[in-house]
Amino acid sequence: MDTISVAAARDPQTVGQRVKLQGWVRTRRDSKAGFSFVEINDGSCMANIQAICDADLANYESEVKKLSAGCSVTIAGEIKESGGKGQATEVHAESVTVHGWADPQEYPLQKKRHSFEKLREWAHLRPRTNTFGAVSRVRNCICNSIHQFFQEREFLYVHTPIITASDCEGAGEMFKVTTLDLEQPPRENGRVDYAQDFFDRPSYLTVSGQLEAEIYATALGKVYTFGPTFRAENSNTSRHLAEFWMIEPEMAFYELDDNMSLAEEFLKRIASDVLVKCGEDMEFFNQRIDDTVLATLEKIVDSEFVRLPYTEAVEVLEKSGKTFEYPVNWGTDLQSEHERYLTEEHFEGPVILFDYPKTIKPFYMKLNDDDRTVRAMDVLVPRVGEIIGGSQREDRLDVLEARMKEQELNPDDYWWYLDLRRFGTVPHSGFGLGLERVIQFATGMTNIRDVIPFPRTPGSAEF
């Protein structure tokens, strides 16, 4: 007798098989005719499977009739066609083994619906709910799609360091890593003496693997990173996390147009895979969370992304006749309201903006001949706004050094990065996609804390 998943057992082709199902009880109903309906779920799919448990089971009175939501069980029996509405199969139990009980007076996930905010207090239990089970399956699907997309295109998966001495973004919002005694740190000339620290210098949790990925791209051609990144931004909003996952491809010999094309293909692949492989979960999100998610993903797959220079985007916004909370001016970063207007109202689809003012972008982006803009790009999608940010990287040593000085960075701190331009420099490009941001986009979940298993935010690191 094989152990199979609930997802497999719901397939009509399994009718007639004797199997074992293992999972957690969602509901139990007792019939006056002397048997019980026990619904279980094992996380493999959205729907439960119903087990018919007859009164002649050895432990029917002592255990089966005491089952409640949250109890863990193994049910062995034969899969049969079901006459019940909305289910093709059910299992007729030959035995029920109870592994763990859940006191219905104490178990918080009873029939009462809880807010997502309340469920964040029970991060250890919320994956058992329909919503968070579905989020987890979509997250898994997207992660798998990401790896397949790059592996099929002969990218190498590179593990960049989590601990770094470099601030890729230049914003300074980084978590410091130290073994020094914080109450009495060693001092030299009135300053903390980092020469006595573990890494012999100030060190931090990384905000991006990009700079290190460029090292490998300029040796191996096409690479991608996929790992955790950290931002010490004291922001308690629905869009910010202190720990999140980033996907960052870097490609040697790629110009900006190549970069934009790859980003478009990438998003289309993710959207297509989610629609095909997570159909039941996506129907749930479309019905319960946001009734536009299916149509939006389908539009991503079917649309040709609009490509628009930043300067023209500003002109579109200025002529829109809309009153924005944040005024639109050339030389300022676009806000979410501007990005959503472009994607949802003006173009009614995804947009790639490029050639941004150099004053609002980091030092490593390639300077255009106009000396005012850089070869940056942002991919904008409906409901979210920016979902991908990237650029062609500056490959000219003298220009890169000048840009560093403009932004008051010490080139000596980036000597190894400059070496990449000294020894065999090439045109190269890359972009970054926040995993949680794309999961929000796919599912319609409005708070980023609800699309990561254990959200790290200011004042929150319990689990």
Coordinates of C-alpha atoms in Angstrom, one line a residue:
M1 CA 0.0 0.0 0.0
D2 CA 1.7 3.2 -1.2
T3 CA 1.6 6.5 0.5
I4 CA 0.5 9.2 -1.9
S5 CA -0.3 12.9 -1.6
V6 CA -3.8 14.4 -1.3
A7 CA -3.2 16.0 -4.7
A8 CA -2.5 12.7 -6.3
A9 CA -5.5 11.0 -4.5
R10 CA -7.9 13.6 -6.0
D11 CA -7.0 12.4 -9.5
P12 CA -9.9 10.1 -10.8
Q13 CA -7.2 7.8 -12.3
T14 CA -6.4 6.7 -8.7
V15 CA -9.9 5.2 -8.2
G16 CA -9.6 1.6 -7.1
Q17 CA -6.2 2.0 -5.5
R18 CA -5.5 1.1 -1.9
V19 CA -3.3 3.9 -0.5
K20 CA -2.2 5.7 2.6
L21 CA -2.9 9.4 3.0
Q22 CA -1.1 11.5 5.7
G23 CA -2.0 15.0 6.7
W24 CA -3.9 17.2 9.1
V25 CA -7.6 17.2 9.8
R26 CA -9.6 20.2 8.6
T27 CA -13.1 19.1 9.6
R28 CA -15.0 16.1 11.0
R29 CA -18.7 15.5 10.6
D30 CA -20.6 12.6 12.2
S31 CA -23.5 11.0 10.4
K32 CA -26.5 9.6 12.2
A33 CA -26.1 6.5 10.0
G34 CA -23.0 5.5 12.0
F35 CA -20.0 6.8 10.2
S36 CA -18.0 10.0 10.0
F37 CA -16.7 12.3 7.2
V38 CA -13.1 13.4 7.9
E39 CA -11.5 15.9 5.6
I40 CA -7.7 16.1 5.6
N41 CA -5.1 18.2 3.8
D42 CA -1.4 17.6 3.5
G43 CA -0.4 20.9 1.8
S44 CA 0.1 19.4 -1.6
C45 CA -3.0 21.2 -3.0
M46 CA -5.7 23.7 -2.1
A47 CA -8.6 21.2 -1.7
N48 CA -9.0 18.6 1.0
I49 CA -9.9 15.0 0.4
Q50 CA -12.8 13.4 2.3
A51 CA -12.4 10.1 4.1
I52 CA -15.4 7.9 5.0
C53 CA -14.8 6.4 8.4
D54 CA -17.2 3.6 9.3
A55 CA -18.2 2.8 12.9
D56 CA -16.6 -0.6 12.6
L57 CA -13.1 0.8 12.7
A58 CA -11.3 -0.4 15.8
N59 CA -10.7 3.1 17.2
Y60 CA -13.9 4.7 15.9
E61 CA -15.4 5.6 19.2
S62 CA -12.1 6.1 21.1
E63 CA -10.3 8.3 18.5
V64 CA -12.0 9.0 15.2
K65 CA -15.1 10.6 16.8
K66 CA -12.7 12.9 18.8
L67 CA -10.8 14.2 15.8
S68 CA -10.9 17.9 15.3
A69 CA -9.1 20.6 13.2
G70 CA -5.3 20.4 13.5
C71 CA -5.0 16.7 14.4
S72 CA -2.5 14.7 12.4
V73 CA -3.5 11.3 10.9
T74 CA -2.6 8.6 8.6
I75 CA -5.7 7.1 6.8
A76 CA -5.3 3.9 4.9
G77 CA -8.0 2.7 2.5
E78 CA -9.4 2.5 -1.0
I79 CA -10.0 5.5 -3.3
K80 CA -13.5 5.5 -4.7
E81 CA -15.5 7.8 -6.9
S82 CA -17.3 10.4 -4.9
G83 CA -20.9 11.5 -5.2
G84 CA -20.1 14.6 -3.3
K85 CA -20.2 18.0 -4.9
G86 CA -16.9 19.4 -6.1
Q87 CA -14.8 16.3 -5.5
A88 CA -14.0 13.4 -7.9
T89 CA -12.7 11.0 -5.3
E90 CA -12.9 10.1 -1.7
V91 CA -11.2 7.4 0.4
H92 CA -13.0 4.7 2.3
A93 CA -10.9 4.2 5.4
E94 CA -9.7 0.8 6.5
S95 CA -7.7 2.3 9.4
V96 CA -7.1 5.6 11.0
T97 CA -3.9 6.3 12.9
V98 CA -3.8 9.4 15.1
H99 CA -0.3 10.9 15.4
G100 CA -1.0 14.1 17.2
W101 CA -4.0 15.8 18.9
A102 CA -5.0 19.4 18.8
D103 CA -7.3 20.6 21.6
P104 CA -10.2 22.4 19.9
Q105 CA -10.5 24.7 22.9
E106 CA -6.9 25.9 22.4
Y107 CA -6.1 25.4 18.7
P108 CA -6.4 28.9 17.2
L109 CA -7.2 27.9 13.6
Q110 CA -10.8 26.8 14.0
K111 CA -13.6 27.8 11.7
K112 CA -13.4 31.4 12.6
R113 CA -11.6 33.5 10.0
H114 CA -8.7 35.6 11.2
S115 CA -7.2 38.7 9.7
F116 CA -3.8 38.4 8.0
E117 CA -2.5 40.7 10.6
K118 CA -3.6 38.4 13.4
L119 CA -2.1 35.4 11.5
R120 CA 1.3 37.0 11.5
E121 CA 1.3 36.4 15.3
W122 CA 1.0 32.7 14.5
A123 CA 3.7 32.4 11.8
H124 CA 4.2 28.8 13.0
L125 CA 0.6 27.9 12.2
R126 CA -0.5 30.2 9.4
P127 CA 0.9 27.8 6.6
R128 CA -2.0 25.5 7.5
T129 CA -4.6 28.0 6.3
N130 CA -5.8 28.0 2.7
T131 CA -4.3 31.4 1.9
F132 CA -0.8 30.8 3.2
G133 CA -0.7 27.2 1.9
A134 CA -1.5 28.7 -1.5
V135 CA 1.1 31.5 -1.1
S136 CA 3.7 28.8 -0.3
R137 CA 2.9 26.7 -3.3
V138 CA 3.0 29.7 -5.6
R139 CA 6.3 30.8 -4.1
N140 CA 7.7 27.4 -4.7
C141 CA 6.5 27.4 -8.3
I142 CA 8.1 30.8 -8.9
C143 CA 11.4 29.7 -7.4
N144 CA 11.4 26.6 -9.6
S145 CA 10.6 28.7 -12.7
I146 CA 13.5 31.1 -11.9
H147 CA 16.1 28.4 -11.8
Q148 CA 14.7 26.6 -14.9
F149 CA 14.6 29.8 -16.9
F150 CA 18.3 30.6 -16.3
Q151 CA 19.5 27.1 -16.4
E152 CA 17.8 26.5 -19.8
R153 CA 19.7 29.6 -21.1
E154 CA 23.1 28.3 -19.8
F155 CA 23.5 30.7 -16.9
L156 CA 25.7 29.6 -14.0
Y157 CA 24.2 29.8 -10.5
V158 CA 26.6 31.8 -8.3
H159 CA 26.5 32.1 -4.6
T160 CA 27.5 35.6 -3.6
P161 CA 28.4 36.5 0.0
I162 CA 25.9 37.4 2.6
I163 CA 28.6 39.2 4.6
T164 CA 30.3 42.0 2.8
A165 CA 32.3 45.2 3.2
S166 CA 30.7 46.9 0.2
D167 CA 27.5 49.0 0.0
C168 CA 26.2 48.3 -3.5
E169 CA 23.4 50.8 -3.3
G170 CA 25.3 53.5 -1.5
A171 CA 22.4 54.2 0.8
G172 CA 24.1 53.1 4.0
E173 CA 21.1 51.2 5.3
M174 CA 22.9 48.1 6.2
F175 CA 23.0 45.7 9.2
K176 CA 26.4 45.7 10.8
V177 CA 28.1 42.3 11.5
T178 CA 30.6 42.4 14.4
T179 CA 32.0 40.3 17.2
L180 CA 33.1 43.3 19.2
D181 CA 31.7 44.0 22.7
L182 CA 29.0 46.5 21.9
E183 CA 29.1 47.9 25.5
Q184 CA 32.8 48.4 25.6
P185 CA 34.2 48.3 22.0
P186 CA 38.0 48.8 21.6
R187 CA 38.9 52.3 20.5
E188 CA 41.7 54.0 18.7
N189 CA 41.9 57.8 18.7
G190 CA 38.4 58.0 20.0
R191 CA 36.9 55.8 17.2
V192 CA 35.9 52.1 17.3
D193 CA 39.0 50.0 16.3
Y194 CA 37.7 47.6 13.7
A195 CA 41.2 46.2 13.3
Q196 CA 40.3 44.1 16.4
D197 CA 37.0 42.9 14.8
F198 CA 36.5 39.5 13.3
F199 CA 36.8 40.7 9.7
D200 CA 39.4 43.5 10.4
R201 CA 37.0 46.1 9.0
P202 CA 33.4 47.3 9.2
S203 CA 31.3 44.5 7.7
Y204 CA 27.6 44.2 6.9
L205 CA 24.8 42.0 5.7
T206 CA 24.6 42.4 2.0
V207 CA 21.9 44.5 0.3
S208 CA 22.7 43.0 -3.1
G209 CA 24.9 40.4 -4.8
Q210 CA 25.3 42.4 -7.9
L211 CA 28.9 43.6 -7.6
E212 CA 30.2 40.2 -6.8
A213 CA 28.0 38.7 -9.6
E214 CA 29.8 41.1 -12.0
I215 CA 33.1 39.4 -11.1
Y216 CA 31.8 36.1 -12.3
A217 CA 30.0 37.5 -15.3
T218 CA 33.2 39.0 -16.5
A219 CA 34.8 35.6 -16.3
L220 CA 32.1 33.1 -17.1
G221 CA 29.7 35.1 -19.3
K222 CA 26.2 34.7 -17.9
V223 CA 25.5 34.1 -14.2
Y224 CA 22.7 34.6 -11.7
T225 CA 22.4 34.9 -8.0
F226 CA 19.4 33.9 -5.9
G227 CA 19.6 34.5 -2.2
P228 CA 18.7 36.6 0.9
T229 CA 19.5 40.3 1.0
F230 CA 19.0 42.7 3.9
R231 CA 18.1 46.3 4.3
A232 CA 18.2 48.1 7.6
E233 CA 15.5 50.6 6.6
N234 CA 13.4 51.4 9.6
S235 CA 10.2 51.3 7.6
N236 CA 7.0 49.8 8.8
T237 CA 5.0 49.6 5.6
S238 CA 3.3 47.0 3.5
R239 CA 6.1 47.2 0.9
H240 CA 9.2 46.8 3.0
L241 CA 11.1 43.9 4.6
A242 CA 14.4 43.9 6.4
E243 CA 15.2 40.4 5.0
F244 CA 14.1 39.5 1.5
W245 CA 15.2 37.3 -1.5
M246 CA 16.7 38.7 -4.7
I247 CA 17.3 37.2 -8.1
E248 CA 20.1 39.1 -9.9
P249 CA 21.4 38.0 -13.3
E250 CA 24.6 39.5 -14.8
M251 CA 25.5 39.1 -18.4
A252 CA 28.7 39.8 -20.2
F253 CA 28.4 41.4 -23.7
Y254 CA 24.8 42.4 -23.0
E255 CA 23.7 45.9 -24.0
L256 CA 20.7 47.6 -22.4
D257 CA 18.3 46.3 -25.2
D258 CA 19.4 42.8 -24.5
N259 CA 18.9 43.3 -20.8
M260 CA 15.3 44.6 -21.4
S261 CA 14.5 41.6 -23.6
L262 CA 15.7 39.1 -21.1
A263 CA 13.7 40.8 -18.3
E264 CA 10.6 40.7 -20.4
E265 CA 11.1 37.0 -21.2
F266 CA 11.8 36.3 -17.6
L267 CA 8.5 37.8 -16.3
K268 CA 6.5 36.1 -19.0
R269 CA 8.0 32.7 -18.0
I270 CA 7.1 33.2 -14.4
A271 CA 3.6 34.3 -15.2
S272 CA 3.0 31.5 -17.6
D273 CA 4.3 28.8 -15.2
V274 CA 2.1 30.1 -12.3
L275 CA -1.0 30.1 -14.5
V276 CA -0.3 26.5 -15.8
K277 CA 1.1 24.9 -12.6
C278 CA -0.9 26.7 -9.8
G279 CA -4.3 26.8 -11.4
E280 CA -6.3 25.9 -8.3
D281 CA -4.4 28.2 -6.1
M282 CA -4.7 31.1 -8.6
E283 CA -8.4 30.6 -8.8
F284 CA -8.5 30.9 -5.0
F285 CA -6.6 34.2 -5.2
N286 CA -8.8 35.5 -8.0
Q287 CA -11.9 34.7 -6.0
R288 CA -10.8 35.6 -2.5
I289 CA -8.0 38.2 -2.7
D290 CA -8.0 40.1 -6.0
D291 CA -10.3 39.4 -8.9
T292 CA -7.8 40.8 -11.4
V293 CA -4.9 38.5 -10.8
L294 CA -5.6 36.0 -13.5
A295 CA -6.3 38.6 -16.1
T296 CA -3.2 40.6 -15.1
L297 CA -0.9 37.5 -15.4
E298 CA -2.5 36.5 -18.7
K299 CA -1.8 40.1 -20.0
I300 CA 1.8 39.8 -19.0
V301 CA 2.1 36.6 -21.0
D302 CA 0.3 38.0 -24.1
S303 CA 1.6 41.6 -24.1
E304 CA 4.5 43.1 -25.8
F305 CA 6.1 45.3 -23.1
V306 CA 6.1 49.0 -24.0
R307 CA 9.6 50.6 -23.9
L308 CA 9.6 54.2 -23.1
P309 CA 12.5 56.7 -22.2
Y310 CA 12.1 58.2 -18.7
T311 CA 11.9 61.7 -20.3
E312 CA 8.9 60.7 -22.4
A313 CA 7.3 59.1 -19.3
V314 CA 7.5 62.4 -17.5
E315 CA 5.9 64.1 -20.4
V316 CA 3.0 61.6 -20.4
L317 CA 2.5 62.1 -16.7
E318 CA 2.6 65.9 -16.9
K319 CA 0.0 65.9 -19.7
S320 CA -2.2 63.3 -17.9
G321 CA -4.4 66.0 -16.2
K322 CA -4.2 63.9 -13.0
T323 CA -3.4 65.4 -9.6
F324 CA -0.7 63.2 -8.1
E325 CA 0.2 63.2 -4.4
Y326 CA 3.8 63.7 -5.5
P327 CA 4.4 66.2 -8.2
V328 CA 6.2 65.0 -11.4
N329 CA 9.4 66.7 -12.3
W330 CA 12.2 65.7 -14.6
G331 CA 15.1 64.5 -12.4
T332 CA 13.0 63.0 -9.6
D333 CA 12.3 59.4 -9.0
L334 CA 8.9 58.2 -10.1
Q335 CA 6.6 57.2 -7.3
S336 CA 4.3 54.1 -7.2
E337 CA 1.3 56.3 -8.2
H338 CA 3.1 57.5 -11.3
E339 CA 4.2 53.9 -12.3
R340 CA 0.7 52.6 -11.8
Y341 CA -0.9 55.3 -13.8
L342 CA 1.4 54.4 -16.7
T343 CA 0.7 50.7 -16.5
E344 CA -3.0 50.7 -15.5
E345 CA -4.4 53.7 -17.2
H346 CA -2.2 55.1 -20.0
F347 CA -0.7 52.0 -21.5
E348 CA -2.9 49.4 -19.8
G349 CA -0.1 46.9 -19.6
P350 CA 3.6 46.4 -18.7
V351 CA 6.1 49.2 -19.4
I352 CA 9.9 49.3 -19.4
L353 CA 11.3 52.8 -18.7
F354 CA 14.9 53.5 -19.5
D355 CA 17.5 56.2 -19.6
Y356 CA 17.0 57.8 -16.2
P357 CA 18.7 60.9 -14.9
K358 CA 22.1 60.1 -13.6
T359 CA 21.5 62.0 -10.4
I360 CA 19.0 59.5 -9.1
K361 CA 20.8 56.3 -10.0
P362 CA 23.9 54.5 -8.5
F363 CA 27.5 55.0 -9.7
Y364 CA 27.8 51.7 -11.6
M365 CA 25.2 52.5 -14.3
K366 CA 26.6 53.3 -17.7
L367 CA 26.6 57.0 -18.5
N368 CA 24.9 58.1 -21.8
D369 CA 26.6 60.4 -24.3
D370 CA 24.3 63.3 -23.1
D371 CA 26.1 63.2 -19.7
R372 CA 22.6 63.6 -18.1
T373 CA 21.2 60.1 -18.2
V374 CA 22.3 56.6 -17.5
R375 CA 21.5 53.3 -19.2
A376 CA 19.1 52.3 -16.4
M377 CA 15.8 50.4 -16.8
D378 CA 12.8 49.7 -14.6
V379 CA 10.1 47.2 -15.5
L380 CA 6.7 48.4 -14.4
V381 CA 3.6 46.2 -14.1
P382 CA 0.0 46.9 -13.1
R383 CA -1.0 46.9 -9.4
V384 CA 2.6 46.9 -8.2
G385 CA 4.6 49.5 -10.3
E386 CA 8.3 48.7 -10.4
I387 CA 9.0 45.0 -10.2
I388 CA 12.5 44.8 -11.9
G389 CA 15.3 47.4 -11.8
G390 CA 18.5 47.1 -13.7
S391 CA 21.0 48.7 -16.1
Q392 CA 23.9 48.4 -18.4
R393 CA 26.9 48.6 -16.2
E394 CA 29.6 51.3 -16.7
D395 CA 32.5 49.5 -18.3
R396 CA 34.8 52.5 -18.8
L397 CA 37.4 52.9 -16.0
D398 CA 37.7 56.7 -16.2
V399 CA 34.0 57.3 -16.3
L400 CA 33.4 54.9 -13.4
E401 CA 36.0 56.6 -11.2
A402 CA 34.4 60.0 -12.0
R403 CA 31.0 58.7 -11.1
M404 CA 32.2 57.4 -7.8
K405 CA 33.7 60.8 -6.9
E406 CA 30.5 62.5 -7.9
Q407 CA 28.7 60.3 -5.3
E408 CA 31.4 60.8 -2.7
L409 CA 32.6 57.2 -2.8
N410 CA 36.2 56.4 -2.2
P411 CA 37.5 54.4 -5.3
D412 CA 40.1 52.7 -3.1
D413 CA 37.2 50.9 -1.4
Y414 CA 36.2 49.4 -4.7
W415 CA 39.7 48.6 -6.1
W416 CA 38.7 45.1 -7.1
Y417 CA 35.6 46.4 -8.9
L418 CA 37.7 48.8 -10.8
D419 CA 40.1 46.0 -11.7
L420 CA 37.3 44.5 -13.7
R421 CA 37.5 47.6 -16.0
R422 CA 41.3 47.5 -16.1
F423 CA 41.6 43.9 -17.2
G424 CA 39.5 42.8 -20.1
T425 CA 36.5 45.1 -19.6
V426 CA 33.4 44.3 -21.6
P427 CA 29.9 45.7 -22.1
H428 CA 27.7 44.0 -19.5
S429 CA 24.3 44.3 -18.0
G430 CA 22.1 43.0 -15.2
F431 CA 18.9 43.4 -13.2
G432 CA 17.4 42.6 -9.9
L433 CA 14.0 41.1 -9.1
G434 CA 12.7 40.9 -5.6
L435 CA 11.1 37.5 -5.1
E436 CA 8.5 38.7 -2.6
R437 CA 7.5 41.6 -4.9
V438 CA 6.8 39.2 -7.8
I439 CA 4.8 36.8 -5.4
Q440 CA 2.7 39.8 -4.3
F441 CA 2.1 40.6 -8.0
A442 CA 1.1 37.0 -8.8
T443 CA -1.2 36.5 -5.9
G444 CA -2.7 39.9 -5.3
M445 CA -1.6 39.8 -1.6
T446 CA -1.3 43.4 -0.5
N447 CA 1.2 43.1 2.3
I448 CA 4.7 41.9 1.6
R449 CA 4.8 40.3 5.1
D450 CA 2.3 37.8 3.9
V451 CA 4.3 36.4 1.0
I452 CA 7.4 35.4 3.0
P453 CA 7.4 32.6 5.5
F454 CA 8.9 34.5 8.4
P455 CA 8.8 38.3 7.9
R456 CA 11.6 40.3 9.4
T457 CA 10.5 43.9 10.0
P458 CA 11.4 46.5 12.7
G459 CA 10.7 45.0 16.1
S460 CA 9.8 41.6 14.7
A461 CA 12.2 38.6 14.7
E462 CA 10.5 36.1 16.9
F463 CA 10.2 33.1 14.7

